[in-house]
PDB file of C-alpha atoms in Angstrom:
ATOM      1  CA  UNK A 748     -16.846  -2.242   5.337  1.00 46.00           C
ATOM      2  CA  UNK A 749     -16.091  -6.095   6.494  1.00 50.00           C
ATOM      3  CA  UNK A 750     -19.832  -6.451   7.561  1.00 55.00           C
ATOM      4  CA  UNK A 751     -20.680  -6.557   3.783  1.00 68.00           C
ATOM      5  CA  UNK A 752     -17.388  -8.699   3.092  1.00 68.00           C
ATOM      6  CA  UNK A 753     -18.690 -11.437   5.712  1.00 75.00           C
ATOM      7  CA  UNK A 754     -22.465 -11.630   3.718  1.00 77.00           C
ATOM      8  CA  UNK A 755     -21.430 -11.645   0.695  1.00 80.00           C
ATOM      9  CA  UNK A 756     -21.211 -14.423  -1.904  1.00 86.00           C
ATOM     10  CA  UNK A 757     -17.860 -16.913  -1.910  1.00 85.00           C
ATOM     11  CA  UNK A 758     -17.403 -15.633  -6.098  1.00 86.00           C
ATOM     12  CA  UNK A 759     -17.384 -11.837  -4.377  1.00 81.00           C
ATOM     13  CA  UNK A 760     -15.300 -12.781  -1.960  1.00 77.00           C
ATOM     14  CA  UNK A 761     -12.450 -14.753  -4.260  1.00 82.00           C
ATOM     15  CA  UNK A 762     -12.959 -11.458  -6.615  1.00 82.00           C
ATOM     16  CA  UNK A 763     -12.613  -9.293  -4.592  1.00 73.00           C
ATOM     17  CA  UNK A 764      -9.613 -11.043  -3.287  1.00 73.00           C
ATOM     18  CA  UNK A 765      -7.702 -11.443  -6.443  1.00 75.00           C
ATOM     19  CA  UNK A 766      -8.388  -8.104  -7.228  1.00 75.00           C
ATOM     20  CA  UNK A 767      -6.628  -6.969  -4.015  1.00 71.00           C
ATOM     21  CA  UNK A 768      -3.456  -9.139  -5.125  1.00 69.00           C
ATOM     22  CA  UNK A 769      -3.114  -6.287  -8.177  1.00 71.00           C
ATOM     23  CA  UNK A 770      -4.043  -3.248  -6.506  1.00 68.00           C
ATOM     24  CA  UNK A 771      -5.714  -2.244  -3.038  1.00 70.00           C
ATOM     25  CA  UNK A 772      -9.172  -1.607  -2.615  1.00 69.00           C
ATOM     26  CA  UNK A 773     -11.986  -1.535  -0.339  1.00 72.00           C
ATOM     27  CA  UNK A 774     -14.433  -4.461  -0.747  1.00 69.00           C
ATOM     28  CA  UNK A 775     -17.436  -1.547  -0.893  1.00 69.00           C
ATOM     29  CA  UNK A 776     -16.864   2.050  -0.374  1.00 72.00           C
ATOM     30  CA  UNK A 777     -18.426   4.084   2.186  1.00 68.00           C
ATOM     31  CA  UNK A 778     -20.651   5.929   0.284  1.00 67.00           C
ATOM     32  CA  UNK A 779     -22.563   2.739  -1.725  1.00 69.00           C
ATOM     33  CA  UNK A 780     -26.035   2.788   0.484  1.00 69.00           C
ATOM     34  CA  UNK A 781     -28.249   6.425  -0.104  1.00 69.00           C
ATOM     35  CA  UNK A 782     -30.085   5.343   3.156  1.00 76.00           C
ATOM     36  CA  UNK A 783     -27.452   5.659   5.122  1.00 78.00           C
ATOM     37  CA  UNK A 784     -27.154   8.285   8.117  1.00 83.00           C
ATOM     38  CA  UNK A 785     -24.398  11.371   7.861  1.00 79.00           C
ATOM     39  CA  UNK A 786     -22.916   8.929  11.812  1.00 84.00           C
ATOM     40  CA  UNK A 787     -22.891   6.234   9.252  1.00 83.00           C
ATOM     41  CA  UNK A 788     -22.044   7.392   6.440  1.00 80.00           C
ATOM     42  CA  UNK A 789     -19.033   8.422   8.652  1.00 83.00           C
ATOM     43  CA  UNK A 790     -18.032   5.429  10.261  1.00 85.00           C
ATOM     44  CA  UNK A 791     -17.991   3.708   7.010  1.00 83.00           C
ATOM     45  CA  UNK A 792     -15.625   6.422   5.487  1.00 84.00           C
ATOM     46  CA  UNK A 793     -12.806   6.048   8.538  1.00 86.00           C
ATOM     47  CA  UNK A 794     -13.995   2.372   8.310  1.00 86.00           C
ATOM     48  CA  UNK A 795     -12.688   2.263   4.229  1.00 84.00           C
ATOM     49  CA  UNK A 796      -9.714   4.200   5.068  1.00 87.00           C
ATOM     50  CA  UNK A 797      -8.447   1.471   7.350  1.00 88.00           C
ATOM     51  CA  UNK A 798      -9.133  -1.207   5.042  1.00 85.00           C
ATOM     52  CA  UNK A 799      -7.277   0.450   2.440  1.00 85.00           C
ATOM     53  CA  UNK A 800      -4.345   1.351   4.569  1.00 89.00           C
ATOM     54  CA  UNK A 801      -4.144  -2.434   6.143  1.00 87.00           C
ATOM     55  CA  UNK A 802      -4.477  -3.650   2.307  1.00 85.00           C
ATOM     56  CA  UNK A 803      -1.287  -1.036   0.832  1.00 87.00           C
ATOM     57  CA  UNK A 804       0.705  -2.461   3.819  1.00 90.00           C
ATOM     58  CA  UNK A 805      -0.181  -5.723   3.148  1.00 87.00           C
ATOM     59  CA  UNK A 806       0.699  -5.473  -0.197  1.00 87.00           C
ATOM     60  CA  UNK A 807       4.025  -4.191   0.684  1.00 92.00           C
ATOM     61  CA  UNK A 808       4.693  -6.484   3.001  1.00 92.00           C
ATOM     62  CA  UNK A 809       4.324  -9.429   0.199  1.00 89.00           C
ATOM     63  CA  UNK A 810       6.106  -7.333  -2.142  1.00 90.00           C
ATOM     64  CA  UNK A 811       8.998  -6.994   0.256  1.00 94.00           C
ATOM     65  CA  UNK A 812       9.047 -10.964   0.478  1.00 95.00           C
ATOM     66  CA  UNK A 813       8.674 -11.284  -2.866  1.00 94.00           C
ATOM     67  CA  UNK A 814      12.266  -9.358  -3.396  1.00 95.00           C
ATOM     68  CA  UNK A 815      14.069 -11.695  -0.817  1.00 96.00           C
ATOM     69  CA  UNK A 816      15.231 -13.978  -3.573  1.00 96.00           C
ATOM     70  CA  UNK A 817      17.076 -10.916  -4.874  1.00 96.00           C
ATOM     71  CA  UNK A 818      18.352 -10.293  -2.023  1.00 95.00           C
ATOM     72  CA  UNK A 819      19.280 -13.864  -0.924  1.00 96.00           C
ATOM     73  CA  UNK A 820      21.336 -13.695  -4.772  1.00 96.00           C
ATOM     74  CA  UNK A 821      23.011 -10.491  -4.193  1.00 95.00           C
ATOM     75  CA  UNK A 822      24.318 -12.027  -0.946  1.00 96.00           C
ATOM     76  CA  UNK A 823      25.743 -15.113  -2.198  1.00 96.00           C
ATOM     77  CA  UNK A 824      27.441 -12.845  -5.195  1.00 95.00           C
ATOM     78  CA  UNK A 825      29.046 -10.331  -2.303  1.00 94.00           C
ATOM     79  CA  UNK A 826      30.259 -13.908  -0.253  1.00 96.00           C
ATOM     80  CA  UNK A 827      31.737 -15.301  -3.687  1.00 95.00           C
ATOM     81  CA  UNK A 828      33.003 -12.320  -4.955  1.00 95.00           C
ATOM     82  CA  UNK A 829      34.907 -11.542  -1.064  1.00 94.00           C
ATOM     83  CA  UNK A 830      36.190 -15.490  -1.629  1.00 95.00           C
ATOM     84  CA  UNK A 831      37.641 -14.293  -4.742  1.00 94.00           C
ATOM     85  CA  UNK A 832      39.381 -11.489  -3.422  1.00 94.00           C
ATOM     86  CA  UNK A 833      41.091 -13.239  -0.723  1.00 94.00           C
ATOM     87  CA  UNK A 834      42.172 -15.705  -3.418  1.00 94.00           C
ATOM     88  CA  UNK A 835      43.112 -14.875  -7.159  1.00 94.00           C
ATOM     89  CA  UNK A 836      41.809 -11.417  -7.231  1.00 92.00           C
ATOM     90  CA  UNK A 837      38.877 -10.090  -9.075  1.00 93.00           C
ATOM     91  CA  UNK A 838      38.759  -7.733 -12.439  1.00 93.00           C
ATOM     92  CA  UNK A 839      37.196  -4.107 -13.033  1.00 94.00           C
ATOM     93  CA  UNK A 840      34.178  -5.955 -14.496  1.00 94.00           C
ATOM     94  CA  UNK A 841      33.581  -8.242 -11.548  1.00 93.00           C
ATOM     95  CA  UNK A 842      34.015  -5.495  -9.287  1.00 94.00           C
ATOM     96  CA  UNK A 843      31.324  -3.472 -11.427  1.00 95.00           C
ATOM     97  CA  UNK A 844      29.155  -6.472 -11.302  1.00 93.00           C
ATOM     98  CA  UNK A 845      29.191  -6.321  -7.462  1.00 95.00           C
ATOM     99  CA  UNK A 846      28.623  -2.449  -7.396  1.00 96.00           C
ATOM    100  CA  UNK A 847      25.367  -3.199  -9.751  1.00 96.00           C
ATOM    101  CA  UNK A 848      24.204  -5.439  -7.833  1.00 95.00           C
ATOM    102  CA  UNK A 849      24.049  -3.545  -4.250  1.00 96.00           C
ATOM    103  CA  UNK A 850      22.534  -1.141  -6.303  1.00 97.00           C
ATOM    104  CA  UNK A 851      20.032  -3.015  -7.667  1.00 96.00           C
ATOM    105  CA  UNK A 852      18.908  -4.495  -4.149  1.00 95.00           C
ATOM    106  CA  UNK A 853      19.174  -1.349  -2.357  1.00 96.00           C
ATOM    107  CA  UNK A 854      16.973   0.496  -4.965  1.00 97.00           C
ATOM    108  CA  UNK A 855      14.549  -2.664  -5.565  1.00 96.00           C
ATOM    109  CA  UNK A 856      13.472  -2.405  -1.807  1.00 95.00           C
ATOM    110  CA  UNK A 857      14.007   1.513  -1.658  1.00 97.00           C
ATOM    111  CA  UNK A 858      11.435   2.114  -4.722  1.00 96.00           C
ATOM    112  CA  UNK A 859       9.088  -0.385  -3.346  1.00 93.00           C
ATOM    113  CA  UNK A 860       8.424   1.142   0.026  1.00 96.00           C
ATOM    114  CA  UNK A 861       8.920   4.703  -1.832  1.00 97.00           C
ATOM    115  CA  UNK A 862       5.659   3.562  -4.348  1.00 93.00           C
ATOM    116  CA  UNK A 863       4.011   2.107  -1.863  1.00 92.00           C
ATOM    117  CA  UNK A 864       4.667   5.306   0.082  1.00 95.00           C
ATOM    118  CA  UNK A 865       3.066   7.313  -2.893  1.00 95.00           C
ATOM    119  CA  UNK A 866       0.066   4.861  -3.901  1.00 90.00           C
ATOM    120  CA  UNK A 867      -1.303   5.153  -0.160  1.00 92.00           C
ATOM    121  CA  UNK A 868      -1.275   8.826   0.090  1.00 94.00           C
ATOM    122  CA  UNK A 869      -2.753   9.221  -3.477  1.00 93.00           C
ATOM    123  CA  UNK A 870      -5.475   6.861  -2.129  1.00 89.00           C
ATOM    124  CA  UNK A 871      -5.610   8.911   1.181  1.00 90.00           C
ATOM    125  CA  UNK A 872      -6.108  12.037  -1.019  1.00 93.00           C
ATOM    126  CA  UNK A 873      -8.393  10.812  -3.102  1.00 89.00           C
ATOM    127  CA  UNK A 874     -10.527  10.047  -0.021  1.00 86.00           C
ATOM    128  CA  UNK A 875      -9.703  13.344   1.996  1.00 87.00           C
ATOM    129  CA  UNK A 876     -10.322  15.620  -0.790  1.00 89.00           C
ATOM    130  CA  UNK A 877     -10.892  14.999  -4.072  1.00 88.00           C
ATOM    131  CA  UNK A 878     -13.832  12.170  -3.177  1.00 82.00           C
ATOM    132  CA  UNK A 879     -17.341  13.905  -4.862  1.00 79.00           C
ATOM    133  CA  UNK A 880     -19.196  13.305  -1.664  1.00 74.00           C
ATOM    134  CA  UNK A 881     -15.966  14.683   0.462  1.00 74.00           C
ATOM    135  CA  UNK A 882     -18.399  17.172   2.563  1.00 78.00           C
ATOM    136  CA  UNK A 883     -20.878  14.786   3.851  1.00 73.00           C
ATOM    137  CA  UNK A 884     -18.427  13.422   6.038  1.00 73.00           C
ATOM    138  CA  UNK A 885     -16.425  16.288   6.878  1.00 73.00           C
ATOM    139  CA  UNK A 886     -16.536  17.432  10.329  1.00 68.00           C
ATOM    140  CA  UNK A 887     -18.467  20.770  11.041  1.00 64.00           C
ATOM    141  CA  UNK A 888     -16.240  23.596  12.436  1.00 61.00           C
ATOM    142  CA  UNK A 889     -17.850  25.067  15.385  1.00 57.00           C
ATOM    143  CA  UNK A 890     -19.046  28.186  14.252  1.00 58.00           C
ATOM    144  CA  UNK A 891     -17.793  31.959  16.815  1.00 62.00           C
ATOM    145  CA  UNK A 892     -20.620  33.978  16.830  1.00 62.00           C
ATOM    146  CA  UNK A 893     -18.234  37.122  17.268  1.00 68.00           C
ATOM    147  CA  UNK A 894     -17.313  36.770  13.405  1.00 62.00           C
ATOM    148  CA  UNK A 895     -21.066  35.943  11.566  1.00 56.00           C
TER     149      UNK A 895
END
């Protein structure tokens, strides 16, 4: 978790930060220290899921900010198109171009959000259902003595 990051060398911190620009990942996994108690592992498990979630959300935010030039360009095309409509008129090719930029802007934001949610959900599925050590941090259900 965060204590591991705080105690890491500067080069390790920079490398992790660089990797995190490409994909969200925890600095240290919850299962790295074999001497941890089950309670420690459960706490680290929750910290890792939180770190992955915050990292994914941060990546989505920066990816969305990266689409702002596309939004500004689309807006400028739309305003220019409206000016042409009010003055000299537009051709069918210009109408098609306007429709294309509207679709590109909407789909870029929509797909970016959908892919972010899918990536986050897959990481949570792995942590909760597919991780080889998932049973260590599983909460035990109370046993009903009447059904044993």
